[in-house]
Coordinates of N, CA and C in Angstrom, one line a residue:
M1 N 19.9 -26.9 -16.3 CA 20.2 -26.2 -14.9 C 18.8 -26.4 -14.2
T2 N 18.9 -26.9 -12.9 CA 17.6 -26.7 -12.3 C 17.2 -25.7 -11.4
T3 N 16.1 -25.3 -11.3 CA 15.8 -23.9 -10.7 C 15.3 -24.4 -9.1
A4 N 16.0 -23.9 -8.1 CA 15.7 -24.4 -6.7 C 14.3 -23.8 -6.4
T5 N 13.3 -24.5 -5.5 CA 12.1 -24.1 -5.3 C 11.9 -23.9 -3.6
A6 N 11.5 -22.8 -3.3 CA 11.6 -22.1 -1.9 C 10.5 -23.3 -1.2
S7 N 11.0 -23.8 -0.1 CA 10.1 -24.4 0.7 C 9.1 -23.9 1.3
P8 N 7.8 -24.5 1.4 CA 6.7 -23.8 1.8 C 6.8 -23.1 3.5
A9 N 6.1 -22.3 3.6 CA 6.2 -21.6 4.8 C 5.7 -22.6 5.8
P10 N 6.1 -22.5 7.0 CA 6.0 -23.7 8.2 C 4.2 -23.7 8.4
G11 N 3.8 -24.7 8.4 CA 2.4 -25.0 8.8 C 1.5 -24.9 7.6
T12 N 1.9 -24.5 6.1 CA 1.1 -24.2 5.2 C 0.8 -25.6 4.3
R13 N 1.2 -26.7 4.7 CA 0.9 -27.8 3.9 C -0.3 -28.5 3.9
Q14 N -1.1 -28.2 4.9 CA -2.5 -28.6 5.3 C -3.4 -27.6 5.7
P15 N -4.7 -27.7 5.2 CA -5.6 -26.6 5.2 C -5.9 -26.0 6.4
R16 N -5.6 -26.8 7.7 CA -5.7 -26.2 9.2 C -4.6 -25.4 9.5
G17 N -3.4 -25.7 8.8 CA -2.1 -24.8 9.0 C -2.2 -23.6 8.2
R18 N -2.7 -23.7 7.2 CA -3.0 -22.4 6.3 C -4.0 -21.5 6.9
A19 N -5.1 -22.1 7.4 CA -5.8 -21.2 8.1 C -5.5 -20.7 9.2
R20 N -4.6 -21.4 10.2 CA -4.0 -21.0 11.2 C -3.0 -19.7 11.1
R21 N -2.2 -19.9 9.8 CA -1.2 -18.9 9.4 C -1.9 -17.6 9.1
A22 N -3.2 -17.7 8.2 CA -3.9 -16.7 7.9 C -4.4 -15.9 9.1
A23 N -4.8 -16.5 10.2 CA -5.6 -16.0 11.2 C -4.6 -15.2 12.0
V24 N -3.3 -15.7 11.9 CA -2.0 -15.0 12.4 C -1.8 -13.6 11.8
L25 N -1.8 -13.8 10.5 CA -1.4 -12.5 9.6 C -2.5 -11.4 9.8
E26 N -4.0 -11.9 9.9 CA -5.0 -11.0 10.0 C -5.0 -10.4 11.4
A27 N -4.8 -11.0 12.3 CA -4.8 -10.6 13.8 C -3.3 -9.4 13.9
A28 N -2.1 -10.2 13.1 CA -1.3 -9.0 13.2 C -1.5 -7.6 12.7
R29 N -2.0 -7.9 11.4 CA -2.6 -6.7 10.7 C -3.3 -5.8 11.6
R30 N -4.1 -6.3 12.1 CA -5.0 -5.3 12.9 C -4.5 -4.5 14.0
L31 N -3.4 -5.5 14.8 CA -2.8 -5.2 16.0 C -1.4 -4.1 15.6
F32 N -1.0 -4.5 14.6 CA 0.1 -3.8 14.2 C -0.7 -2.2 13.6
A33 N -1.7 -2.2 12.8 CA -2.3 -0.9 12.4 C -2.8 -0.1 13.9
K34 N -3.1 -0.7 14.7 CA -3.7 0.1 15.9 C -2.6 0.5 16.9
Q35 N -1.5 -0.5 17.0 CA -0.5 -0.2 18.1 C 0.9 -0.3 17.5
G36 N 1.1 -0.3 16.3 CA 2.4 -0.3 15.8 C 3.1 -1.5 16.0
F37 N 4.3 -1.5 15.2 CA 5.2 -2.6 15.5 C 5.7 -3.2 16.8
K38 N 6.1 -1.6 17.4 CA 6.7 -1.8 18.6 C 5.7 -2.1 19.9
G39 N 4.5 -1.7 19.7 CA 3.4 -1.6 20.4 C 2.7 -3.0 20.9
A40 N 2.5 -3.9 19.6 CA 2.0 -5.1 19.5 C 2.7 -6.1 19.8
S41 N 2.3 -6.8 20.9 CA 3.4 -7.9 21.3 C 2.9 -9.3 20.7
L42 N 3.8 -10.2 20.7 CA 3.3 -11.5 19.9 C 2.4 -12.2 20.6
A43 N 2.2 -12.2 22.1 CA 1.4 -12.9 23.0 C 0.0 -12.1 22.7
A44 N 0.1 -10.9 22.4 CA -1.4 -10.1 22.0 C -1.9 -10.6 20.6
I45 N -0.7 -10.8 19.9 CA -1.3 -11.4 18.4 C -1.8 -12.7 18.5
A46 N -1.0 -13.4 19.2 CA -1.5 -14.7 19.3 C -2.8 -15.0 19.9
Q47 N -3.3 -14.4 21.0 CA -4.4 -14.3 22.0 C -5.5 -13.8 20.7
E48 N -5.2 -12.7 19.9 CA -6.3 -12.3 19.0 C -6.5 -13.1 17.9
A49 N -5.6 -14.3 17.4 CA -5.8 -15.2 16.7 C -6.1 -16.5 17.1
G50 N -6.4 -16.5 18.5 CA -6.8 -17.7 19.1 C -6.0 -18.9 19.1
L51 N -4.6 -18.6 19.2 CA -3.5 -19.4 19.3 C -2.7 -19.3 20.8
T52 N -1.8 -20.5 20.9 CA -0.9 -20.3 21.8 C 0.4 -19.5 21.4
D53 N 1.1 -19.1 22.5 CA 2.4 -18.5 21.9 C 3.0 -19.5 21.0
A54 N 3.3 -20.6 21.5 CA 4.0 -21.6 20.7 C 3.5 -21.9 19.1
G55 N 2.1 -21.9 19.2 CA 1.5 -22.0 18.0 C 1.8 -20.8 17.0
L56 N 1.8 -19.7 17.5 CA 2.2 -18.8 16.7 C 3.7 -18.8 16.3
L57 N 4.5 -19.1 17.1 CA 6.0 -19.1 16.8 C 6.2 -20.2 15.8
Y58 N 5.5 -21.1 15.9 CA 5.6 -22.3 14.8 C 5.6 -21.9 13.5
H59 N 4.7 -21.0 13.3 CA 4.5 -20.3 11.8 C 5.3 -19.0 11.5
F60 N 5.7 -18.3 12.6 CA 6.5 -17.3 12.4 C 7.7 -17.2 13.6
P61 N 8.7 -17.3 13.5 CA 9.6 -17.8 14.8 C 10.0 -16.4 15.4
T62 N 9.9 -15.3 14.6 CA 10.1 -14.0 15.4 C 9.0 -13.0 14.9
K63 N 9.3 -11.9 15.6 CA 8.3 -10.9 15.3 C 8.6 -10.2 14.2
S64 N 10.0 -10.2 13.7 CA 10.4 -9.6 12.4 C 9.9 -10.5 11.3
D65 N 10.0 -11.7 11.5 CA 9.3 -12.7 10.4 C 7.7 -12.3 10.3
L66 N 7.3 -12.1 11.2 CA 5.7 -11.8 11.1 C 5.4 -10.6 10.5
L67 N 6.1 -9.6 10.7 CA 5.9 -8.1 10.2 C 6.0 -8.4 8.6
L68 N 7.2 -9.0 8.3 CA 7.6 -9.0 6.8 C 6.4 -9.9 6.2
A69 N 5.9 -10.7 6.7 CA 5.0 -11.5 6.1 C 3.5 -10.7 6.0
V70 N 3.2 -10.0 7.1 CA 2.1 -9.3 7.0 C 2.4 -7.8 5.9
I71 N 3.5 -7.5 5.8 CA 3.7 -6.6 4.7 C 4.0 -7.0 3.4
A72 N 4.4 -8.2 3.1 CA 4.1 -8.9 1.8 C 2.9 -9.3 1.3
E73 N 1.9 -9.6 2.2 CA 0.4 -9.7 2.0 C -0.1 -8.6 1.9
G74 N 0.3 -7.5 2.4 CA -0.4 -6.2 2.3 C 0.1 -5.7 0.6
D75 N 1.2 -5.9 0.4 CA 2.0 -5.6 -0.6 C 1.2 -6.3 -2.0
R76 N 0.8 -7.7 -1.8 CA 0.2 -8.2 -2.9 C -1.2 -7.7 -3.0
E77 N -1.9 -7.2 -1.9 CA -3.1 -6.5 -2.0 C -3.1 -5.2 -2.8
Q78 N -2.0 -4.5 -2.5 CA -1.9 -3.2 -3.0 C -1.7 -3.2 -4.5
D79 N -0.8 -4.4 -4.8 CA -0.6 -4.8 -6.2 C -1.9 -4.8 -6.9
E80 N -2.9 -5.5 -6.5 CA -4.0 -5.7 -7.1 C -4.8 -4.7 -7.1
A81 N -4.9 -3.7 -6.4 CA -5.4 -2.3 -6.4 C -4.8 -1.6 -7.6
L82 N -3.6 -1.6 -7.8 CA -3.0 -0.8 -8.5 C -3.2 -1.5 -10.2
E83 N -3.3 -2.9 -10.0 CA -3.6 -3.2 -11.6 C -4.6 -2.6 -11.9
K84 N -5.8 -2.2 -11.4 CA -6.9 -1.3 -11.9 C -6.3 0.0 -12.4
V85 N -5.3 0.5 -12.0 CA -4.6 1.6 -12.6 C -3.8 1.3 -13.6
R86 N -3.0 0.4 -13.6 CA -2.0 0.1 -14.5 C -2.4 -0.6 -15.9
E87 N -3.7 -0.8 -15.8 CA -4.2 -1.2 -17.1 C -4.3 -0.1 -18.0
A88 N -4.5 1.1 -17.6 CA -4.3 2.3 -18.4 C -3.1 2.9 -18.6
Q89 N -2.9 4.0 -19.5 CA -1.9 4.5 -19.8 C -2.2 6.3 -19.9
G90 N -1.1 7.1 -19.5 CA -1.2 8.4 -20.1 C -2.4 9.2 -19.2
L91 N -3.2 9.7 -19.9 CA -4.6 10.4 -19.5 C -5.5 9.5 -18.8
P92 N -5.9 8.5 -19.4 CA -6.7 7.2 -18.7 C -6.3 6.8 -17.5
L93 N -4.9 6.7 -17.2 CA -4.5 6.3 -15.8 C -4.5 7.3 -14.9
L94 N -4.4 8.8 -15.3 CA -4.5 9.9 -14.3 C -6.0 9.9 -13.8
E95 N -6.8 9.7 -14.9 CA -8.4 10.0 -14.7 C -8.7 8.7 -13.6
R96 N -8.1 7.5 -13.9 CA -8.2 6.2 -13.1 C -7.9 6.5 -11.5
M97 N -6.8 7.5 -11.4 CA -6.2 7.9 -9.9 C -7.4 8.6 -9.2
A98 N -8.4 9.1 -10.0 CA -9.4 9.7 -9.2 C -10.3 9.1 -8.4
E99 N -10.2 7.6 -8.7 CA -10.9 6.7 -7.8 C -10.1 5.9 -6.8
F100 N -8.6 6.1 -6.9 CA -7.8 5.6 -6.1 C -8.1 5.7 -4.5
G101 N -8.6 6.9 -4.2 CA -8.9 7.2 -2.7 C -10.0 6.2 -2.4
A102 N -11.1 5.9 -3.2 CA -12.1 5.1 -3.1 C -11.6 3.6 -2.7
D103 N -10.7 3.2 -3.6 CA -9.9 1.9 -3.4 C -9.3 1.8 -2.1
L104 N -8.5 2.8 -1.4 CA -8.1 2.7 -0.1 C -9.1 2.7 1.0
E105 N -10.2 3.4 0.6 CA -11.4 3.4 1.7 C -11.8 2.1 1.9
A106 N -11.9 1.3 0.9 CA -12.3 -0.1 0.8 C -11.7 -1.0 1.9
D107 N -10.4 -0.8 2.1 CA -9.5 -1.4 3.1 C -9.0 -0.9 4.2
P108 N -10.0 -0.3 5.2 CA -9.2 0.5 6.1 C -8.3 0.2 7.0
I109 N -8.2 -1.3 7.3 CA -7.3 -1.8 8.2 C -5.7 -1.7 7.5
L110 N -5.6 -2.0 6.1 CA -4.5 -2.0 5.2 C -4.0 -0.5 5.2
T111 N -4.9 0.4 4.9 CA -4.5 1.8 4.8 C -4.0 2.0 6.2
A112 N -4.6 1.9 7.3 CA -4.0 2.3 8.5 C -2.5 1.8 8.8
L113 N -2.6 0.5 8.5 CA -1.1 -0.4 8.5 C -0.1 0.4 7.5
D114 N -0.5 0.8 6.6 CA 0.6 1.6 5.9 C 1.2 2.7 6.5
V115 N -0.1 3.6 7.0 CA 0.4 4.7 7.8 C 1.1 4.5 8.8
T116 N 0.8 3.7 9.9 CA 1.5 3.5 11.0 C 3.0 3.0 10.8
L117 N 3.1 2.1 9.8 CA 4.5 1.4 9.7 C 5.4 2.4 9.0
S118 N 4.9 3.4 7.9 CA 5.6 4.1 7.2 C 6.0 5.2 8.5
A119 N 5.3 5.5 9.3 CA 5.6 6.7 10.1 C 6.6 6.1 11.1
E120 N 6.3 5.0 11.6 CA 7.4 4.0 12.7 C 8.9 4.1 12.0
N121 N 8.9 3.9 10.5 CA 10.3 3.6 10.0 C 10.7 4.7 9.1
L122 N 10.2 5.8 9.6 CA 10.3 7.2 8.6 C 12.0 7.3 8.3
A123 N 12.7 7.2 9.3 CA 14.1 7.4 9.4 C 15.0 6.3 9.6
A124 N 14.6 5.2 9.9 CA 15.4 4.2 10.1 C 15.8 3.5 8.8
D125 N 17.0 3.1 9.0 CA 17.7 2.4 8.0 C 17.6 0.7 8.1
S126 N 16.3 0.4 7.6 CA 16.0 -0.7 7.9 C 15.3 -1.3 6.6
E127 N 15.1 -2.8 6.7 CA 14.3 -3.4 5.5 C 13.0 -2.6 5.5
I128 N 12.2 -2.4 6.3 CA 10.8 -1.7 6.2 C 11.1 -0.3 5.6
N129 N 12.1 0.5 6.2 CA 12.2 1.8 5.6 C 12.3 1.6 4.1
R130 N 13.3 0.8 3.7 CA 13.6 0.7 2.2 C 12.7 0.2 1.5
Y131 N 11.6 -0.9 2.0 CA 10.3 -1.1 1.6 C 9.6 0.2 1.0
F132 N 9.2 1.0 2.0 CA 8.4 2.1 2.0 C 9.1 3.3 0.6
V133 N 10.3 3.5 0.9 CA 11.1 4.4 0.0 C 10.9 3.7 -1.4
D134 N 11.2 2.5 -1.7 CA 11.0 1.8 -3.1 C 9.5 2.1 -3.5
R135 N 8.6 1.6 -2.7 CA 7.1 1.8 -3.1 C 6.7 3.0 -3.4
Y136 N 7.1 4.3 -2.8 CA 6.9 5.3 -3.0 C 7.7 5.8 -4.7
Q137 N 8.9 5.5 -4.6 CA 9.6 5.9 -5.7 C 8.8 5.1 -7.0
R138 N 8.4 3.8 -6.9 CA 7.6 3.1 -8.0 C 6.2 3.9 -8.3
F139 N 5.8 4.3 -7.3 CA 4.3 5.0 -7.5 C 4.5 6.3 -8.3
R140 N 5.5 7.2 -7.8 CA 5.9 8.5 -8.3 C 6.3 8.2 -10.0
D141 N 7.0 7.1 -10.1 CA 7.7 7.0 -11.4 C 6.2 6.6 -12.3
M142 N 5.4 5.9 -11.8 CA 4.2 5.4 -12.5 C 3.5 6.6 -13.1
L143 N 3.0 7.6 -11.9 CA 2.4 8.9 -12.1 C 3.2 9.9 -13.4
T144 N 4.8 9.6 -13.2 CA 5.4 10.6 -13.8 C 5.2 10.3 -15.2
T145 N 5.4 9.0 -15.5 CA 5.3 8.6 -17.0 C 3.9 8.8 -17.4
A146 N 2.9 8.6 -16.8 CA 1.7 8.9 -17.4 C 1.5 10.3 -17.6
F147 N 1.9 11.2 -16.7 CA 2.0 12.8 -17.3 C 2.8 13.1 -18.5
E148 N 3.8 12.1 -18.7 CA 4.9 12.4 -19.8 C 3.9 11.8 -21.1
E149 N 3.4 10.7 -21.1 CA 2.4 10.2 -22.1 C 1.3 11.1 -22.4
A150 N 0.6 11.7 -21.3 CA -0.3 12.4 -21.8 C -0.1 13.7 -22.5
R151 N 1.1 14.3 -22.1 CA 1.5 15.5 -22.8 C 1.9 15.1 -24.3
R152 N 2.5 14.0 -24.4 CA 2.9 13.5 -25.9 C 1.8 13.4 -26.6
A153 N 0.7 13.0 -26.1 CA -0.3 12.6 -26.7 C -1.2 13.8 -27.3
G154 N -0.8 15.0 -26.2 CA -1.5 16.3 -26.5 C -2.8 16.5 -25.5
D155 N -3.1 15.4 -24.6 CA -4.0 15.4 -23.7 C -4.1 16.5 -22.7
L156 N -2.8 16.7 -22.3 CA -2.4 17.6 -21.4 C -1.3 18.6 -22.0
I157 N -1.3 19.9 -21.8 CA -0.5 20.8 -22.4 C 0.0 21.6 -21.2
G158 N 1.1 22.7 -21.7 CA 1.4 23.8 -20.9 C 3.0 23.4 -20.4
D159 N 3.4 24.2 -19.7 CA 4.8 24.1 -19.3 C 4.8 23.5 -17.6
F160 N 4.6 22.1 -17.8 CA 4.5 21.6 -16.2 C 5.6 20.5 -16.2
D161 N 6.0 20.3 -14.9 CA 6.9 19.3 -14.9 C 6.4 18.0 -14.3
P162 N 6.4 16.8 -15.2 CA 5.6 15.5 -15.0 C 6.1 15.2 -13.5
A163 N 7.3 15.1 -12.9 CA 7.9 14.8 -11.7 C 7.2 15.4 -10.8
V164 N 7.1 16.9 -10.9 CA 6.5 17.6 -9.8 C 5.0 17.3 -9.6
E165 N 4.1 17.0 -10.9 CA 2.9 16.8 -10.8 C 2.6 15.3 -10.2
A166 N 3.7 14.5 -10.3 CA 3.3 13.1 -9.9 C 3.7 13.1 -8.3
A167 N 4.9 13.9 -7.9 CA 4.8 14.0 -6.3 C 3.7 14.8 -5.5
N168 N 3.3 15.9 -6.4 CA 2.1 16.5 -5.7 C 1.0 15.5 -5.7
M169 N 0.5 14.6 -6.7 CA -0.3 14.0 -6.6 C -0.4 13.0 -5.5
T170 N 0.7 12.3 -5.3 CA 1.1 11.4 -4.2 C 1.0 12.0 -2.9
A171 N 1.6 13.5 -3.0 CA 1.3 13.9 -1.3 C -0.2 14.2 -1.2
V172 N -1.1 14.6 -2.0 CA -2.4 14.8 -1.8 C -2.8 13.6 -1.3
L173 N -2.8 12.4 -2.1 CA -3.3 11.1 -1.8 C -2.9 10.8 -0.2
D174 N -1.5 11.0 0.1 CA -1.2 10.6 1.7 C -1.9 11.7 2.4
G175 N -1.8 12.7 2.3 CA -2.7 13.8 3.1 C -4.1 13.3 3.3
L176 N -4.7 13.0 2.1 CA -6.1 12.9 2.3 C -6.1 11.3 3.2
R177 N -5.4 10.5 3.1 CA -5.1 9.3 3.8 C -5.1 9.3 5.3
L178 N -4.2 10.3 5.7 CA -4.1 10.8 7.0 C -5.1 11.1 7.6
Q179 N -5.6 12.2 7.0 CA -6.9 13.1 7.5 C -8.2 12.2 7.7
W180 N -8.1 11.1 6.5 CA -9.3 10.2 6.7 C -9.1 9.2 7.8
L181 N -8.3 9.0 8.1 CA -7.6 8.2 9.4 C -8.0 8.8 10.6
L182 N -7.6 10.0 10.7 CA -7.5 10.9 12.1 C -9.0 11.3 12.3
S183 N -10.0 11.5 11.1 CA -11.4 12.0 11.3 C -12.4 10.9 11.4
D184 N -11.6 9.7 11.3 CA -12.6 8.4 11.4 C -13.5 8.6 10.1
G185 N -13.1 8.6 9.1 CA -13.8 8.8 7.7 C -14.6 10.1 7.5
A186 N -14.5 11.0 8.4 CA -15.5 12.3 7.9 C -14.6 13.0 6.9
V187 N -13.4 13.1 6.8 CA -12.6 13.5 5.5 C -12.7 12.5 4.6
S188 N -13.2 12.8 3.2 CA -13.3 11.5 2.4 C -12.2 11.5 1.4
M189 N -11.4 10.5 1.4 CA -10.4 10.2 0.5 C -10.9 10.1 -0.9
A190 N -12.1 9.5 -1.2 CA -12.6 9.3 -2.4 C -13.1 10.6 -3.1
D191 N -13.9 11.3 -2.2 CA -14.2 13.1 -2.7 C -12.9 13.7 -2.9
G192 N -12.0 13.5 -2.1 CA -10.9 14.6 -2.3 C -9.9 14.3 -3.5
M193 N -9.8 12.8 -3.8 CA -9.0 12.5 -4.7 C -9.8 12.9 -6.3
R194 N -11.3 12.7 -6.4 CA -11.7 12.9 -7.3 C -11.7 14.6 -7.7
A195 N -11.7 15.4 -6.5 CA -11.7 16.7 -6.9 C -10.4 17.0 -7.2
Y196 N -9.2 16.5 -6.5 CA -8.0 17.1 -6.8 C -7.6 16.5 -8.4
V197 N -7.7 15.3 -8.8 CA -7.4 14.9 -10.1 C -8.2 15.6 -11.2
G198 N -9.3 15.6 -10.8 CA -10.3 16.7 -11.8 C -9.9 17.9 -12.1
G199 N -9.3 18.7 -11.0 CA -8.8 20.1 -10.9 C -7.4 20.1 -11.8
V200 N -6.6 18.9 -11.7 CA -5.2 18.9 -12.3 C -5.5 18.8 -13.9
I201 N -6.5 17.9 -14.2 CA -6.7 17.8 -15.7 C -7.2 18.8 -16.2
A202 N -8.2 19.6 -15.4 CA -8.7 20.7 -16.1 C -7.8 22.1 -16.3
R203 N -6.8 22.0 -15.3 CA -5.9 22.9 -15.5 C -4.7 22.8 -16.8
L204 N -4.5 21.7 -16.9 CA -3.4 21.2 -17.8 C -4.1 20.8 -19.3
A205 N -5.5 20.5 -19.4 CA -6.0 20.0 -20.7 C -6.1 21.3 -21.5
P206 N -6.1 21.0 -22.9 CA -6.3 22.0 -23.9 C -7.7 22.7 -23.7
R207 N -7.4 24.1 -23.9 CA -8.8 24.9 -23.8 C -9.7 24.6 -25.1
A208 N -10.8 24.3 -24.9 CA -12.0 23.9 -26.2 C -11.9 25.3 -27.1

């Protein structure tokens, strides 16, 4: 049995085509993050990328195609950031979460894009809504497993619910992310996550 191979995206066979496509994705990421999907027009994105409208449409025939490509690229980068966390398990993974706020601060445009798109698609039954619902579920599942493993290892003790702790940690990270954006960085995600994760571990760790 042969496996079908997906055709390359339009314009990606030559270095110039790849560079133009990358420029469109970067411009779309910036404008979607600032103005949202509905507010950012294809014409404005083309101008930002230094292309004609026709040049943009050659790479991305519809605005939805462009949005999905931006999300896929962002997802790849988020996965790279999460790999730093997934290398650990149990308590070491939770301890590594203390630095996840700093990871998000390092890419402000992607962080803003996530907040903008998730807010725009909060109640919509759409592919974007399902994307964020699934990603949040995977993130909570990862943290829930880490709390369970830490308890089995005896690193954390007490009558706590791993799923509740995972949801709370996710909520704190989300809240800090929003405050960081609205305060133009005055509220630190990095400091906030370090303090929160340290407090959770201190609360649940065995007493010396």
